[in-house]
Coordinates of N, CA and C in Angstrom, one line a residue:
M1 N -90.8 79.3 81.9 CA -91.8 79.1 82.9 C -91.5 78.1 83.9
P2 N -91.3 78.2 85.2 CA -91.0 77.1 86.1 C -91.8 75.9 85.9
P3 N -91.3 74.6 86.3 CA -92.0 73.5 86.0 C -93.2 73.4 86.7
S4 N -93.4 74.1 88.1 CA -94.7 74.1 88.9 C -95.7 75.1 88.3
A5 N -95.3 75.9 87.6 CA -96.2 76.8 86.8 C -96.9 76.2 85.8
L6 N -96.0 75.3 85.0 CA -96.5 74.6 83.9 C -97.6 73.5 84.5
R7 N -97.2 72.9 85.4 CA -98.1 71.9 85.9 C -99.5 72.6 86.4
D8 N -99.4 73.7 87.0 CA -100.5 74.4 87.5 C -101.4 74.7 86.3
R9 N -100.7 75.2 85.2 CA -101.7 75.4 84.0 C -102.2 74.2 83.4
K10 N -101.4 73.2 83.4 CA -102.0 72.0 82.9 C -103.2 71.6 83.8
R11 N -103.1 71.7 84.9 CA -104.1 71.3 86.0 C -105.4 71.9 85.7
E12 N -105.3 73.4 85.6 CA -106.4 74.3 85.5 C -107.0 74.0 84.1
R13 N -106.3 73.5 83.1 CA -106.8 73.3 81.6 C -107.7 72.0 81.7
T14 N -107.1 71.1 82.5 CA -107.8 69.8 82.8 C -109.1 69.9 83.4
R15 N -109.1 70.8 84.5 CA -110.2 70.9 85.4 C -111.2 71.7 84.5
R16 N -110.7 72.5 83.7 CA -111.8 73.3 83.0 C -112.5 72.5 81.9
A17 N -111.6 71.5 81.3 CA -112.1 70.7 80.3 C -113.1 69.6 81.0
L18 N -113.0 69.3 82.1 CA -114.0 68.5 82.8 C -115.2 69.3 83.1
L19 N -115.1 70.5 83.4 CA -116.2 71.3 83.7 C -117.1 71.5 82.4
E20 N -116.4 71.8 81.3 CA -117.1 72.1 80.0 C -117.7 70.8 79.5
A21 N -117.0 69.8 79.5 CA -117.5 68.6 79.1 C -118.8 68.1 79.9
A22 N -118.9 68.2 81.2 CA -119.9 67.8 82.1 C -121.1 68.9 81.8
V23 N -120.9 70.2 81.7 CA -122.0 71.1 81.4 C -122.7 70.7 80.0
E24 N -121.7 70.5 79.0 CA -122.3 70.1 77.5 C -123.1 68.9 77.7
L25 N -122.7 67.9 78.5 CA -123.6 66.6 78.7 C -124.8 66.9 79.5
F26 N -124.6 67.5 80.4 CA -126.0 67.8 81.4 C -127.1 68.5 80.7
E27 N -126.3 69.6 79.6 CA -127.5 70.3 79.0 C -128.1 69.5 77.9
H28 N -127.4 68.6 77.2 CA -128.0 67.9 76.1 C -128.4 66.5 76.4
R29 N -127.9 65.8 77.4 CA -128.3 64.5 77.7 C -129.1 64.4 79.0
G30 N -128.7 65.3 80.0 CA -129.6 65.4 81.3 C -128.4 64.9 82.4
Y31 N -128.7 65.7 83.5 CA -127.7 65.2 84.6 C -127.7 63.7 85.0
E32 N -129.0 63.2 85.3 CA -129.0 61.8 85.9 C -128.5 60.9 84.8
E33 N -128.7 61.4 83.6 CA -128.5 60.3 82.5 C -126.9 60.2 82.3
T34 N -126.2 61.3 82.8 CA -124.9 61.6 82.4 C -123.8 60.8 83.6
T35 N -123.1 59.9 83.2 CA -122.1 59.2 84.1 C -120.7 59.9 84.2
V36 N -120.0 59.6 85.3 CA -118.5 60.1 85.6 C -117.8 59.7 84.5
A37 N -118.1 58.4 84.0 CA -117.2 57.9 82.8 C -117.4 58.7 81.5
D38 N -118.8 59.0 81.2 CA -119.0 60.0 80.1 C -118.2 61.0 80.2
I39 N -118.3 61.9 81.4 CA -117.7 63.1 81.4 C -116.1 62.9 81.2
A40 N -115.5 61.9 81.8 CA -114.3 61.9 81.6 C -113.8 61.5 80.2
A41 N -114.5 60.7 79.6 CA -114.4 60.4 78.2 C -114.5 61.6 77.1
A42 N -115.5 62.4 77.5 CA -115.4 63.7 76.7 C -114.4 64.6 76.8
A43 N -114.0 64.7 78.1 CA -112.6 65.5 78.3 C -111.6 64.8 78.0
E44 N -111.5 63.6 77.4 CA -110.5 62.8 77.0 C -109.3 62.7 78.1
V45 N -110.0 62.2 79.4 CA -109.2 61.8 80.4 C -109.7 60.5 81.0
G46 N -109.0 59.9 81.9 CA -109.6 58.7 82.6 C -110.4 59.1 83.7
T47 N -111.2 58.0 84.3 CA -112.1 58.3 85.4 C -111.2 58.6 86.6
R48 N -110.0 57.9 86.6 CA -109.1 58.2 87.8 C -108.7 59.6 87.9
T49 N -108.4 60.3 86.5 CA -108.1 61.5 86.6 C -109.2 62.4 87.0
F50 N -110.4 62.1 86.7 CA -111.7 62.8 87.1 C -111.7 62.7 88.5
F51 N -111.3 61.9 89.3 CA -111.5 61.9 90.9 C -110.3 62.6 91.5
N52 N -109.3 62.8 90.6 CA -108.2 63.8 91.1 C -108.6 65.2 91.4
Y53 N -109.7 65.5 90.5 CA -110.1 67.0 90.4 C -111.6 67.1 91.2
F54 N -112.6 66.1 91.1 CA -113.7 66.2 91.7 C -114.2 64.9 92.4
A55 N -114.7 65.1 93.6 CA -115.1 63.8 94.4 C -116.2 63.2 93.9
S56 N -117.1 64.0 93.2 CA -118.3 63.3 92.7 C -118.9 64.2 91.5
K57 N -119.8 63.6 90.8 CA -120.6 64.3 89.8 C -121.2 65.6 90.2
E58 N -121.6 65.5 91.6 CA -122.5 66.5 92.1 C -121.6 67.7 92.3
E59 N -120.4 67.4 92.6 CA -119.3 68.5 92.8 C -119.2 69.4 91.8
L60 N -119.4 68.9 90.5 CA -119.1 69.7 89.4 C -120.1 71.1 89.3
L61 N -121.2 70.8 89.9 CA -122.1 72.0 89.9 C -121.9 73.0 91.0
F62 N -120.8 72.8 91.9 CA -120.5 73.8 92.8 C -118.9 73.9 92.8
P63 N -118.4 74.4 91.8 CA -117.0 74.8 91.8 C -116.6 76.0 92.7
E64 N -115.5 75.7 93.3 CA -115.0 76.7 94.3 C -115.9 77.6 95.1
P65 N -116.8 76.8 95.8 CA -117.7 77.7 96.7 C -117.0 78.5 97.6
D66 N -115.9 78.2 98.1 CA -115.2 78.9 99.2 C -114.8 80.2 98.6
D67 N -114.2 80.1 97.4 CA -113.8 81.3 96.7 C -115.0 82.3 96.6
R68 N -116.0 81.9 96.3 CA -117.2 82.8 96.1 C -117.5 83.6 97.5
V69 N -117.5 82.9 98.5 CA -117.6 83.5 99.8 C -116.4 84.5 100.2
R70 N -115.3 84.4 99.6 CA -114.1 85.0 100.0 C -114.3 86.3 99.0
A71 N -114.8 86.1 97.9 CA -115.0 87.3 97.0 C -116.0 88.2 97.5
A72 N -117.0 87.6 98.0 CA -118.1 88.5 98.6 C -117.6 89.3 99.9
V73 N -116.8 88.6 100.9 CA -116.2 89.4 101.8 C -115.3 90.4 101.4
A74 N -114.3 90.1 100.4 CA -113.5 91.2 99.9 C -114.3 92.3 99.2
A75 N -115.5 92.1 98.6 CA -116.3 93.2 98.0 C -116.9 94.1 99.2
M76 N -117.2 93.5 100.2 CA -117.8 94.2 101.3 C -116.6 95.2 102.1
A77 N -115.4 94.6 102.1 CA -114.4 95.1 102.7 C -113.7 96.4 102.0
S78 N -114.1 96.4 100.6 CA -113.7 97.4 99.8 C -114.7 98.4 99.5
R79 N -115.8 98.4 100.3 CA -116.8 99.6 100.1 C -116.2 100.9 99.9
R80 N -117.1 101.6 99.4 CA -116.5 103.1 99.0 C -117.2 104.0 100.0
A81 N -116.9 105.1 100.2 CA -117.3 106.1 101.2 C -118.6 106.7 100.6
G82 N -119.8 106.6 101.4 CA -121.0 106.9 101.0 C -121.8 105.9 100.4
E83 N -121.4 104.8 100.1 CA -122.0 103.5 99.7 C -123.0 103.0 100.6
R84 N -124.3 102.9 100.1 CA -125.4 102.3 100.9 C -125.1 100.8 101.4
P85 N -125.5 100.5 102.3 CA -125.6 99.0 102.7 C -126.1 98.1 101.7
V86 N -127.2 98.5 101.1 CA -127.8 97.6 100.0 C -126.9 97.6 98.8
E87 N -126.2 98.7 98.5 CA -125.3 98.5 97.4 C -123.9 97.8 97.6
V88 N -123.7 97.8 98.9 CA -122.5 96.9 99.1 C -122.9 95.5 99.2
L89 N -124.1 95.3 99.7 CA -124.5 93.9 99.7 C -124.8 93.4 98.3
L90 N -125.3 94.1 97.4 CA -125.6 93.6 96.0 C -124.1 93.4 95.2
R91 N -123.4 94.2 95.6 CA -121.7 93.9 95.0 C -121.3 92.6 95.4
A92 N -121.7 92.5 96.9 CA -121.0 91.2 97.5 C -121.6 90.0 97.0
L93 N -123.0 90.0 96.7 CA -123.7 88.9 96.2 C -123.4 88.7 94.8
R94 N -123.1 89.6 94.1 CA -122.6 89.4 92.7 C -121.2 88.8 92.7
A95 N -120.3 89.3 93.4 CA -119.0 88.7 93.7 C -119.2 87.3 94.1
A96 N -120.1 86.8 94.9 CA -120.1 85.6 95.4 C -120.7 84.6 94.5
G97 N -121.4 85.0 93.4 CA -121.8 84.2 92.2 C -123.0 83.5 92.3
D98 N -123.8 83.7 93.5 CA -125.2 83.2 93.6 C -126.3 84.2 93.4
N99 N -125.7 85.3 92.8 CA -126.8 86.3 92.1 C -126.2 86.6 90.8
P100 N -126.5 85.7 89.8 CA -125.9 85.8 88.5 C -126.4 87.2 87.9
G101 N -125.4 87.8 87.1 CA -125.6 89.2 86.5 C -124.3 89.6 85.9
D102 N -124.0 90.7 86.3 CA -122.8 91.3 85.6 C -121.5 90.6 85.8
H103 N -121.4 89.9 87.0 CA -120.1 89.4 87.3 C -119.8 87.9 86.6
L104 N -121.0 87.3 85.8 CA -120.9 86.3 85.1 C -120.3 86.5 83.8
V105 N -119.0 86.9 83.8 CA -118.3 87.4 82.5 C -117.9 86.0 81.8
D106 N -117.9 84.8 82.5 CA -117.6 83.5 81.8 C -118.9 82.8 81.5
D107 N -118.9 82.4 80.0 CA -120.1 81.7 79.9 C -120.3 80.4 80.6
L108 N -119.1 79.8 80.8 CA -119.1 78.4 81.5 C -119.9 78.8 83.0
H109 N -119.4 79.7 83.7 CA -120.1 79.7 84.9 C -121.6 80.2 84.8
A110 N -121.9 80.7 83.9 CA -123.4 81.1 83.5 C -124.1 79.8 83.3
R111 N -123.6 79.0 82.5 CA -124.3 77.7 82.1 C -124.3 76.8 83.4
I112 N -123.1 76.8 84.3 CA -123.2 75.9 85.5 C -124.2 76.5 86.3
A113 N -124.5 77.8 86.6 CA -125.4 78.2 87.4 C -127.0 77.8 86.8
A114 N -127.2 77.9 85.6 CA -128.4 77.5 84.9 C -128.5 76.0 85.4
V115 N -127.7 75.2 85.0 CA -127.8 73.8 85.2 C -128.1 73.3 86.5
R116 N -127.3 74.1 87.5 CA -127.5 73.8 88.9 C -129.1 74.1 89.2
A117 N -129.5 75.3 88.9 CA -130.8 75.6 89.2 C -131.9 74.8 88.8
R118 N -131.8 74.1 87.6 CA -132.6 73.2 87.0 C -132.5 71.9 87.9
V119 N -131.3 71.5 87.8 CA -131.1 69.9 88.5 C -131.6 70.2 90.1
S120 N -131.3 71.3 90.8 CA -131.7 71.4 92.2 C -133.3 71.0 92.4
R121 N -134.1 71.1 91.4 CA -135.5 70.9 91.6 C -135.9 69.5 91.6
T122 N -135.0 68.6 91.1 CA -135.3 67.2 90.7 C -134.3 66.2 91.3
V123 N -133.2 66.7 91.9 CA -132.3 65.7 92.4 C -132.1 66.2 93.8
P124 N -132.5 65.3 94.8 CA -132.4 65.7 96.1 C -131.0 66.0 96.6
A125 N -130.0 65.3 96.2 CA -128.7 65.3 96.7 C -128.1 66.8 96.4
V126 N -128.5 67.3 95.1 CA -128.0 68.5 94.5 C -129.0 69.6 95.2
S127 N -130.2 69.4 95.3 CA -130.9 70.4 96.2 C -130.3 70.6 97.6
G128 N -130.1 69.6 98.2 CA -129.6 69.7 99.6 C -128.3 70.6 99.7
R129 N -127.3 70.0 98.7 CA -125.9 70.6 98.4 C -126.2 72.2 98.3
A130 N -127.2 72.5 97.5 CA -127.2 73.8 97.1 C -127.8 74.7 98.0
A131 N -128.8 74.2 98.9 CA -129.3 74.9 100.0 C -128.3 75.0 101.1
H132 N -127.6 74.0 101.4 CA -126.5 74.3 102.4 C -125.5 75.3 102.0
A133 N -125.1 75.2 100.7 CA -124.0 76.2 100.2 C -124.6 77.5 100.4
Q134 N -125.9 77.8 100.1 CA -126.5 79.1 100.0 C -126.5 79.6 101.4
L135 N -126.8 78.5 102.5 CA -127.1 78.9 103.8 C -125.8 79.7 104.4
V136 N -124.6 78.8 104.1 CA -123.4 79.2 104.6 C -122.8 80.2 104.2
A137 N -123.1 80.7 102.7 CA -122.8 81.9 102.2 C -123.5 83.1 102.8
Q138 N -124.9 82.9 103.0 CA -125.6 84.0 103.5 C -125.3 84.3 104.9
R139 N -125.0 83.4 105.8 CA -124.6 83.5 107.1 C -123.5 84.4 107.1
E140 N -122.3 84.0 106.4 CA -121.0 84.7 106.5 C -121.3 86.3 105.9
I141 N -122.0 86.4 104.7 CA -122.2 87.7 104.3 C -123.0 88.5 105.2
G142 N -124.1 88.0 106.0 CA -124.8 88.5 106.7 C -123.9 89.1 108.0
R143 N -123.2 88.2 108.4 CA -122.2 88.6 109.6 C -121.1 90.0 109.0
Q144 N -120.7 89.8 107.9 CA -120.0 90.8 107.2 C -120.7 92.1 107.1
L145 N -122.0 92.1 106.7 CA -122.7 93.2 106.7 C -122.9 94.1 108.0
H146 N -123.2 93.1 108.8 CA -123.4 93.7 110.3 C -121.9 94.3 110.8
V147 N -120.9 93.7 110.5 CA -119.5 94.3 110.7 C -119.1 95.7 109.9
A148 N -119.6 95.6 108.7 CA -119.5 96.8 107.8 C -120.3 98.0 108.4
F149 N -121.6 97.8 108.8 CA -122.5 98.8 109.2 C -123.0 98.4 110.6
P150 N -122.3 98.6 111.6 CA -122.8 98.1 113.1 C -123.8 99.1 113.4
D151 N -123.8 100.3 113.2 CA -124.7 101.2 113.4 C -126.1 101.2 112.9
E152 N -126.2 100.7 111.6 CA -127.4 100.4 110.9 C -128.1 99.1 111.2
F153 N -127.1 98.0 111.4 CA -127.9 96.8 111.4 C -127.2 95.8 112.8
D154 N -128.0 95.2 113.4 CA -127.8 94.3 114.5 C -127.5 93.1 113.6
E155 N -127.2 91.8 114.3 CA -126.9 90.6 113.3 C -128.1 90.3 112.8
V156 N -129.2 90.2 113.6 CA -130.7 89.7 113.1 C -130.9 90.6 111.8
G157 N -130.9 91.9 111.8 CA -131.3 92.8 110.7 C -130.4 92.5 109.6
A158 N -129.1 92.4 109.7 CA -128.3 92.1 108.7 C -128.7 90.7 107.8
A159 N -128.9 89.7 108.7 CA -129.2 88.5 108.3 C -130.7 88.6 107.2
A160 N -131.6 89.4 107.9 CA -132.9 89.7 107.3 C -132.7 90.1 106.0
L161 N -132.0 91.3 105.8 CA -131.7 92.1 104.6 C -131.1 91.0 103.6
V162 N -130.0 90.2 103.9 CA -129.5 89.3 102.9 C -130.4 88.1 102.4
G163 N -131.1 87.8 103.5 CA -132.2 86.8 103.1 C -133.3 87.2 102.3
A164 N -133.7 88.4 102.3 CA -134.7 89.1 101.5 C -134.3 89.4 100.1
V165 N -132.8 89.6 99.9 CA -132.5 90.0 98.5 C -132.1 88.7 98.0
V166 N -131.5 87.7 98.7 CA -131.3 86.4 98.1 C -132.5 85.7 97.7
G167 N -133.5 85.7 98.6 CA -134.7 85.0 98.4 C -135.4 85.7 96.9
A168 N -135.4 87.0 96.9 CA -136.0 87.4 95.7 C -135.4 87.0 94.6
V169 N -134.1 87.2 94.4 CA -133.2 86.7 93.3 C -133.4 85.2 92.9
S170 N -133.3 84.5 94.0 CA -133.6 82.8 93.9 C -134.9 82.6 93.4
G171 N -135.9 83.2 93.8 CA -137.2 82.9 93.2 C -137.5 83.4 91.9
A172 N -136.9 84.5 91.5 CA -137.0 84.9 90.1 C -136.3 84.1 89.2
L173 N -135.1 83.5 89.5 CA -134.2 82.7 88.8 C -134.9 81.3 88.5
T174 N -135.3 80.8 89.7 CA -136.0 79.6 89.5 C -137.2 79.6 88.4
V175 N -138.1 80.6 88.6 CA -139.0 80.8 87.3 C -138.3 80.9 85.9
L176 N -137.3 81.5 86.0 CA -136.8 81.8 84.8 C -136.0 80.4 84.2
F177 N -135.5 79.6 85.1 CA -134.9 78.4 84.6 C -135.7 77.4 84.1
Q178 N -137.3 77.6 84.6 CA -138.1 76.6 84.4 C -138.7 76.9 83.0
Q179 N -138.4 78.0 82.4 CA -138.9 78.3 81.1 C -138.3 77.3 80.2
P180 N -139.0 77.1 78.9 CA -138.3 76.2 77.9 C -137.0 76.8 77.2
V181 N -136.0 75.9 77.0 CA -134.7 76.4 76.7 C -134.7 76.2 75.1
S182 N -134.4 77.2 74.2 CA -134.4 77.2 72.8 C -133.1 76.9 72.5
G183 N -132.7 76.5 71.2 CA -131.5 76.3 70.6 C -130.6 77.5 70.5
T184 N -131.3 78.5 70.7 CA -130.5 79.8 70.4 C -130.0 80.3 71.8
D185 N -130.5 79.6 73.0 CA -130.0 80.0 74.4 C -128.7 79.7 74.6
D186 N -127.6 80.4 74.1 CA -126.2 80.1 74.4 C -125.9 80.6 75.4
G187 N -124.6 80.7 76.0 CA -124.1 81.3 77.2 C -124.4 82.9 77.1
E188 N -124.0 83.4 76.1 CA -124.2 84.9 76.0 C -125.8 85.3 76.3
R189 N -126.6 84.8 75.6 CA -128.1 85.2 75.6 C -128.5 84.7 77.1
L190 N -127.9 83.6 77.6 CA -128.4 83.2 78.9 C -127.9 84.2 80.0
Q191 N -126.7 84.7 79.8 CA -126.3 85.8 80.7 C -127.3 87.1 80.6
R192 N -127.4 87.4 79.3 CA -128.4 88.5 79.3 C -129.6 88.4 79.9
R193 N -130.3 87.1 79.8 CA -131.6 86.9 80.4 C -131.6 87.0 81.8
I194 N -130.4 86.3 82.5 CA -130.3 86.3 83.9 C -130.0 87.9 84.3
H195 N -129.2 88.5 83.6 CA -129.1 89.9 84.1 C -130.3 90.6 84.1
E196 N -131.1 90.6 83.1 CA -132.3 91.4 82.9 C -133.2 91.0 84.1
T197 N -133.3 89.7 84.4 CA -134.3 89.2 85.4 C -133.8 89.9 86.6
T198 N -132.7 89.7 87.1 CA -132.1 90.0 88.4 C -132.1 91.6 88.7
S199 N -131.7 92.3 87.5 CA -132.0 93.9 87.6 C -133.3 94.2 88.0
R200 N -134.3 93.5 87.2 CA -135.8 93.9 87.5 C -136.3 93.6 89.1
V201 N -135.7 92.5 89.4 CA -136.1 92.1 90.8 C -135.4 93.0 91.7
L202 N -134.3 93.4 91.6 CA -133.5 94.3 92.5 C -133.8 95.8 92.5
Q203 N -134.4 96.3 91.3 CA -134.7 97.5 91.2 C -135.3 98.3 92.4
P204 N -136.2 97.6 93.2 CA -136.9 98.4 94.4 C -135.8 98.8 95.4
W205 N -134.6 97.9 95.6 CA -133.6 98.1 96.5 C -132.8 99.2 96.0
L206 N -132.4 98.9 94.6 CA -131.4 99.9 94.1 C -132.1 101.4 93.9
A207 N -133.5 101.6 93.8 CA -134.1 102.7 93.5 C -134.5 103.4 94.9
A208 N -134.3 102.7 96.1 CA -134.7 103.2 97.5 C -133.6 104.5 97.6
P209 N -134.4 105.6 98.0 CA -133.7 106.8 98.5 C -132.6 106.6 99.6
R210 N -131.5 107.2 99.4 CA -130.4 107.2 100.5 C -131.1 107.9 101.7
A211 N -130.6 107.1 102.9 CA -131.1 107.7 104.1 C -130.4 109.1 104.5

């Protein structure tokens, strides 16, 4: 394996170790009670190494936001013949990672989503960052929905549909994450609860008859 590939793999392992350490501490100690030094120590690196990967503790809750939007755009571009706009939209939102469900095959990302939802209710900096990230993603996804279905939506209509779906899911998940967390709520069980909740919320759109 070339040295550059080995370096990339090492960087990815270190980055994931920092994310895993952070989520573990956030879940058991609390977000505000956890320091950057705590996270670095738990990942067995120095604080200088931490800042080589993340600009702040807050950034740990928003890994790769641009990648999520790109995944959503790619999902819309790969739409199948006869696929309804709402079906394309739901695939895009799942790919974007802000509509937790089937796409959360990684326990770590499911746990990050849950921590982010909880922390956003009490920490203004995280709440503002989450709102801005969601707004940017919604705007781009809405624009792509209009491009994909220009005969069915103008820009306003596409933005309205995206906002309605995202709002419905966000509201449901906010209530879900407010519920007490038991010791048995591991990543797999959390994913199942998220999927069940979002599926129930999205059922009216999925059950709507084809035009």
